[in-house]
């Protein structure tokens, strides 16, 4: 009797083992299916940057020549979208250089976007630009087309020069900010009158568009190495 019972239990062992293996296989298959669902989830590349860098200070070259120095708290790069772009949501400080690494213009903005294919900057919020003549340009939005080497805006523009202050709507300029036009001038004020009474109480001297041309210096300073090349 003991021998028969032992034989019967031994015959049951393969069946139990097969059932356990089948259960383990089903669990593994279910786990694989769940894992495959996770790895094939759709991701919107418009909202996800391919690179993010903090506390950036870098030089950017174009055609082998150092053209810009960028300082920014945060730099997002979106390369996996139809129109690749850079985004600077926490502010931007940019210095533009000439062929001899002289500073032609200094740009500050609360935020900025650079479209790589179009080579166009969009500057937003408290945009401030200074040129080689220490003239200051203040506006809320400005576009900079590097292909046409022009800056333009449809917003209100405030320009501080050594002798007078200009204000108006709509603005066009060369990259050096040395030749520029206000499309619709709303006021031209002497500097002393503007500082003493303010723009709201100063009388406009003219309603014609104003332009100015300033010669560039000729002494080349030393060069520094580049860091990033614009494609």
Coordinates of C-alpha atoms in Angstrom, one line a residue:
X1 CA 0.0 0.0 0.0
X2 CA 2.8 2.4 0.9
X3 CA 4.5 1.6 -2.4
X4 CA 1.3 2.3 -4.4
X5 CA 0.7 5.7 -2.7
X6 CA 4.2 6.8 -3.4
X7 CA 3.9 5.9 -7.0
X8 CA 0.7 7.8 -7.3
X9 CA 2.3 11.0 -5.8
X10 CA 5.3 10.7 -8.1
X11 CA 2.9 10.5 -11.1
X12 CA 1.3 13.8 -10.0
X13 CA 4.5 15.8 -9.7
X14 CA 5.0 16.4 -13.5
X15 CA 1.4 17.7 -13.8
X16 CA 1.9 20.1 -10.9
X17 CA 5.2 21.3 -12.4
X18 CA 3.7 21.9 -15.8
X19 CA 0.9 23.9 -14.2
X20 CA 3.4 26.1 -12.3
X21 CA 5.4 26.7 -15.5
X22 CA 2.3 27.6 -17.4
X23 CA 1.3 30.1 -14.6
X24 CA 4.8 31.7 -14.6
X25 CA 4.7 31.9 -18.4
X26 CA 1.3 33.7 -18.3
X27 CA 2.6 36.2 -15.7
X28 CA 5.7 36.9 -17.8
X29 CA 3.7 37.4 -20.9
X30 CA 1.3 39.8 -19.1
X31 CA 4.3 41.7 -17.8
X32 CA 5.8 41.9 -21.3
X33 CA 2.6 43.2 -22.7
X34 CA 2.4 45.9 -20.0
X35 CA 6.0 46.9 -20.6
X36 CA 5.4 47.1 -24.4
X37 CA 2.5 49.4 -23.7
X38 CA 4.7 51.7 -21.7
X39 CA 7.5 51.9 -24.2
X40 CA 5.2 52.7 -27.2
X41 CA 3.5 55.7 -25.5
X42 CA 3.2 58.7 -27.8
X43 CA 5.3 61.8 -26.9
X44 CA 4.6 65.3 -28.2
X45 CA 8.0 66.5 -29.3
X46 CA 6.7 70.1 -29.5
X47 CA 6.5 70.2 -25.7
X48 CA 9.6 68.2 -24.9
X49 CA 13.0 69.8 -25.4
X50 CA 15.9 67.7 -26.8
X51 CA 18.3 69.6 -24.5
X52 CA 18.1 71.9 -21.5
X53 CA 21.0 73.8 -20.1
X54 CA 21.1 76.1 -17.1
X55 CA 23.3 79.1 -16.3
X56 CA 24.6 79.4 -19.8
X57 CA 27.5 81.7 -20.9
X58 CA 28.7 80.8 -24.4
X59 CA 30.1 82.2 -27.6
X60 CA 28.4 81.4 -30.9
X61 CA 30.1 81.5 -34.3
X62 CA 28.7 81.9 -37.8
X63 CA 30.7 80.8 -40.8
X64 CA 33.8 80.4 -38.5
X65 CA 33.6 83.9 -37.1
X66 CA 32.5 84.7 -33.5
X67 CA 29.3 86.7 -33.7
X68 CA 27.5 86.4 -30.4
X69 CA 27.9 85.9 -26.7
X70 CA 24.8 84.6 -24.9
X71 CA 24.1 84.7 -21.2
X72 CA 20.9 83.1 -20.0
X73 CA 19.5 81.3 -16.9
X74 CA 17.8 78.6 -19.0
X75 CA 18.3 77.4 -22.6
X76 CA 15.9 74.9 -24.2
X77 CA 16.7 73.3 -27.6
X78 CA 13.9 71.8 -29.7
X79 CA 15.5 69.9 -32.6
X80 CA 12.8 67.2 -33.1
X81 CA 10.1 69.5 -34.4
X82 CA 9.3 70.7 -37.9
X83 CA 10.8 74.1 -37.3
X84 CA 13.7 73.6 -34.9
X85 CA 14.1 76.4 -32.4
X86 CA 15.8 77.6 -29.2
X87 CA 13.8 79.1 -26.3
X88 CA 15.0 81.3 -23.5
X89 CA 12.0 81.6 -21.1
X90 CA 13.8 83.3 -18.2
X91 CA 15.6 86.1 -20.0
X92 CA 18.5 86.6 -22.4
X93 CA 21.5 88.9 -22.5
X94 CA 23.2 88.9 -26.0
X95 CA 26.3 90.7 -27.2
X96 CA 26.7 91.0 -31.0
X97 CA 30.3 91.3 -32.4
X98 CA 31.7 92.6 -35.7
X99 CA 34.4 90.9 -37.7
X100 CA 37.1 92.1 -35.2
X101 CA 35.2 90.9 -32.1
X102 CA 34.1 94.4 -31.2
X103 CA 30.7 94.8 -29.5
X104 CA 28.2 96.2 -32.1
X105 CA 25.1 95.9 -30.0
X106 CA 23.9 94.6 -26.6
X107 CA 20.5 93.0 -26.3
X108 CA 18.4 92.2 -23.2
X109 CA 14.9 90.7 -23.1
X110 CA 12.6 89.0 -20.6
X111 CA 12.3 86.0 -23.0
X112 CA 13.4 85.1 -26.5
X113 CA 12.9 82.5 -29.2
X114 CA 15.4 81.7 -32.1
X115 CA 14.1 79.9 -35.2
X116 CA 17.1 78.0 -36.6
X117 CA 15.9 77.5 -40.2
X118 CA 14.6 81.0 -40.6
X119 CA 17.5 82.5 -38.6
X120 CA 15.1 84.8 -36.9
X121 CA 15.0 86.0 -33.3
X122 CA 11.9 87.1 -31.5
X123 CA 12.5 89.1 -28.4
X124 CA 9.7 89.7 -25.9
X125 CA 9.1 91.8 -22.7
X126 CA 11.2 94.8 -21.7
X127 CA 13.5 94.5 -24.7
X128 CA 16.5 96.8 -24.3
X129 CA 19.2 97.4 -27.0
X130 CA 22.3 99.6 -26.9
X131 CA 24.5 100.4 -29.9
X132 CA 28.1 101.6 -30.3
X133 CA 27.0 105.3 -29.7
X134 CA 25.5 104.3 -26.4
X135 CA 22.0 105.0 -27.7
X136 CA 19.3 102.9 -26.0
X137 CA 16.2 101.3 -27.7
X138 CA 13.3 100.2 -25.5
X139 CA 10.3 98.2 -26.7
X140 CA 8.1 95.3 -25.8
X141 CA 8.7 93.1 -28.8
X142 CA 11.4 93.0 -31.5
X143 CA 12.2 90.7 -34.4
X144 CA 15.7 90.2 -35.7
X145 CA 16.1 88.6 -39.2
X146 CA 19.7 87.5 -39.5
X147 CA 19.3 86.6 -43.2
X148 CA 18.3 90.2 -44.2
X149 CA 20.4 91.7 -41.4
X150 CA 17.5 93.8 -40.2
X151 CA 15.6 94.4 -37.0
X152 CA 11.9 95.4 -37.0
X153 CA 8.9 95.9 -34.7
X154 CA 5.3 97.0 -34.8
X155 CA 5.3 97.9 -31.1
X156 CA 5.8 101.2 -29.3
X157 CA 9.5 102.2 -29.5
X158 CA 11.4 104.5 -27.1
X159 CA 14.9 105.7 -28.2
X160 CA 17.3 107.6 -26.0
X161 CA 20.0 109.6 -27.8
X162 CA 22.6 112.0 -26.4
X163 CA 20.6 115.1 -27.6
X164 CA 17.0 114.0 -27.7
X165 CA 14.5 111.2 -27.1
X166 CA 12.4 109.7 -29.9
X167 CA 9.1 107.8 -29.5
X168 CA 6.7 106.2 -31.9
X169 CA 5.2 103.0 -33.3
X170 CA 6.8 100.7 -35.8
X171 CA 10.6 100.4 -36.2
X172 CA 13.2 99.3 -38.7
X173 CA 16.9 99.1 -38.3
X174 CA 20.2 97.6 -39.5
X175 CA 21.9 95.0 -37.3
X176 CA 24.3 97.5 -35.8
X177 CA 21.4 99.8 -34.8
X178 CA 23.2 102.7 -36.5
X179 CA 20.6 103.4 -39.3
X180 CA 17.1 103.2 -38.2
X181 CA 13.6 104.6 -38.9
X182 CA 10.5 105.1 -36.7
X183 CA 7.6 104.4 -39.0
X184 CA 5.1 106.6 -37.0
X185 CA 6.8 109.1 -34.8
X186 CA 4.6 110.3 -31.8
X187 CA 7.2 112.6 -30.2
X188 CA 10.7 114.0 -30.4
X189 CA 11.9 115.6 -27.1
X190 CA 15.0 117.4 -26.0
X191 CA 16.8 115.2 -23.4
X192 CA 16.6 117.9 -20.7
X193 CA 12.9 118.5 -21.3
X194 CA 12.2 114.7 -21.3
X195 CA 14.0 114.2 -18.0
X196 CA 12.5 117.2 -16.3
X197 CA 8.8 116.9 -17.4
X198 CA 8.5 113.3 -18.6
X199 CA 7.2 112.0 -21.9
X200 CA 3.6 112.6 -21.1
X201 CA 4.0 116.4 -20.7
X202 CA 6.7 117.1 -23.3
X203 CA 5.6 118.6 -26.6
X204 CA 6.6 116.9 -29.9
X205 CA 8.9 118.9 -32.2
X206 CA 8.1 116.9 -35.3
X207 CA 5.8 114.2 -36.6
X208 CA 8.1 113.1 -39.5
X209 CA 10.1 109.8 -39.3
X210 CA 13.6 110.3 -38.0
X211 CA 16.8 108.4 -39.1
X212 CA 20.4 108.6 -38.1
X213 CA 23.7 107.1 -39.4
X214 CA 26.8 106.7 -37.3
X215 CA 30.3 105.7 -38.6
X216 CA 31.9 102.6 -37.1
X217 CA 35.4 102.6 -35.4
X218 CA 38.3 101.1 -37.2
X219 CA 40.7 99.6 -34.6
X220 CA 40.4 95.8 -34.4
X221 CA 40.8 94.2 -30.9
X222 CA 42.1 90.7 -30.3
X223 CA 40.0 87.6 -31.2
X224 CA 38.7 84.9 -28.8
X225 CA 37.9 81.3 -29.6
X226 CA 34.3 80.3 -30.6
X227 CA 32.2 77.7 -28.8
X228 CA 29.0 77.0 -30.8
X229 CA 28.6 77.1 -34.6
X230 CA 25.2 78.1 -36.0
X231 CA 24.2 75.4 -38.7

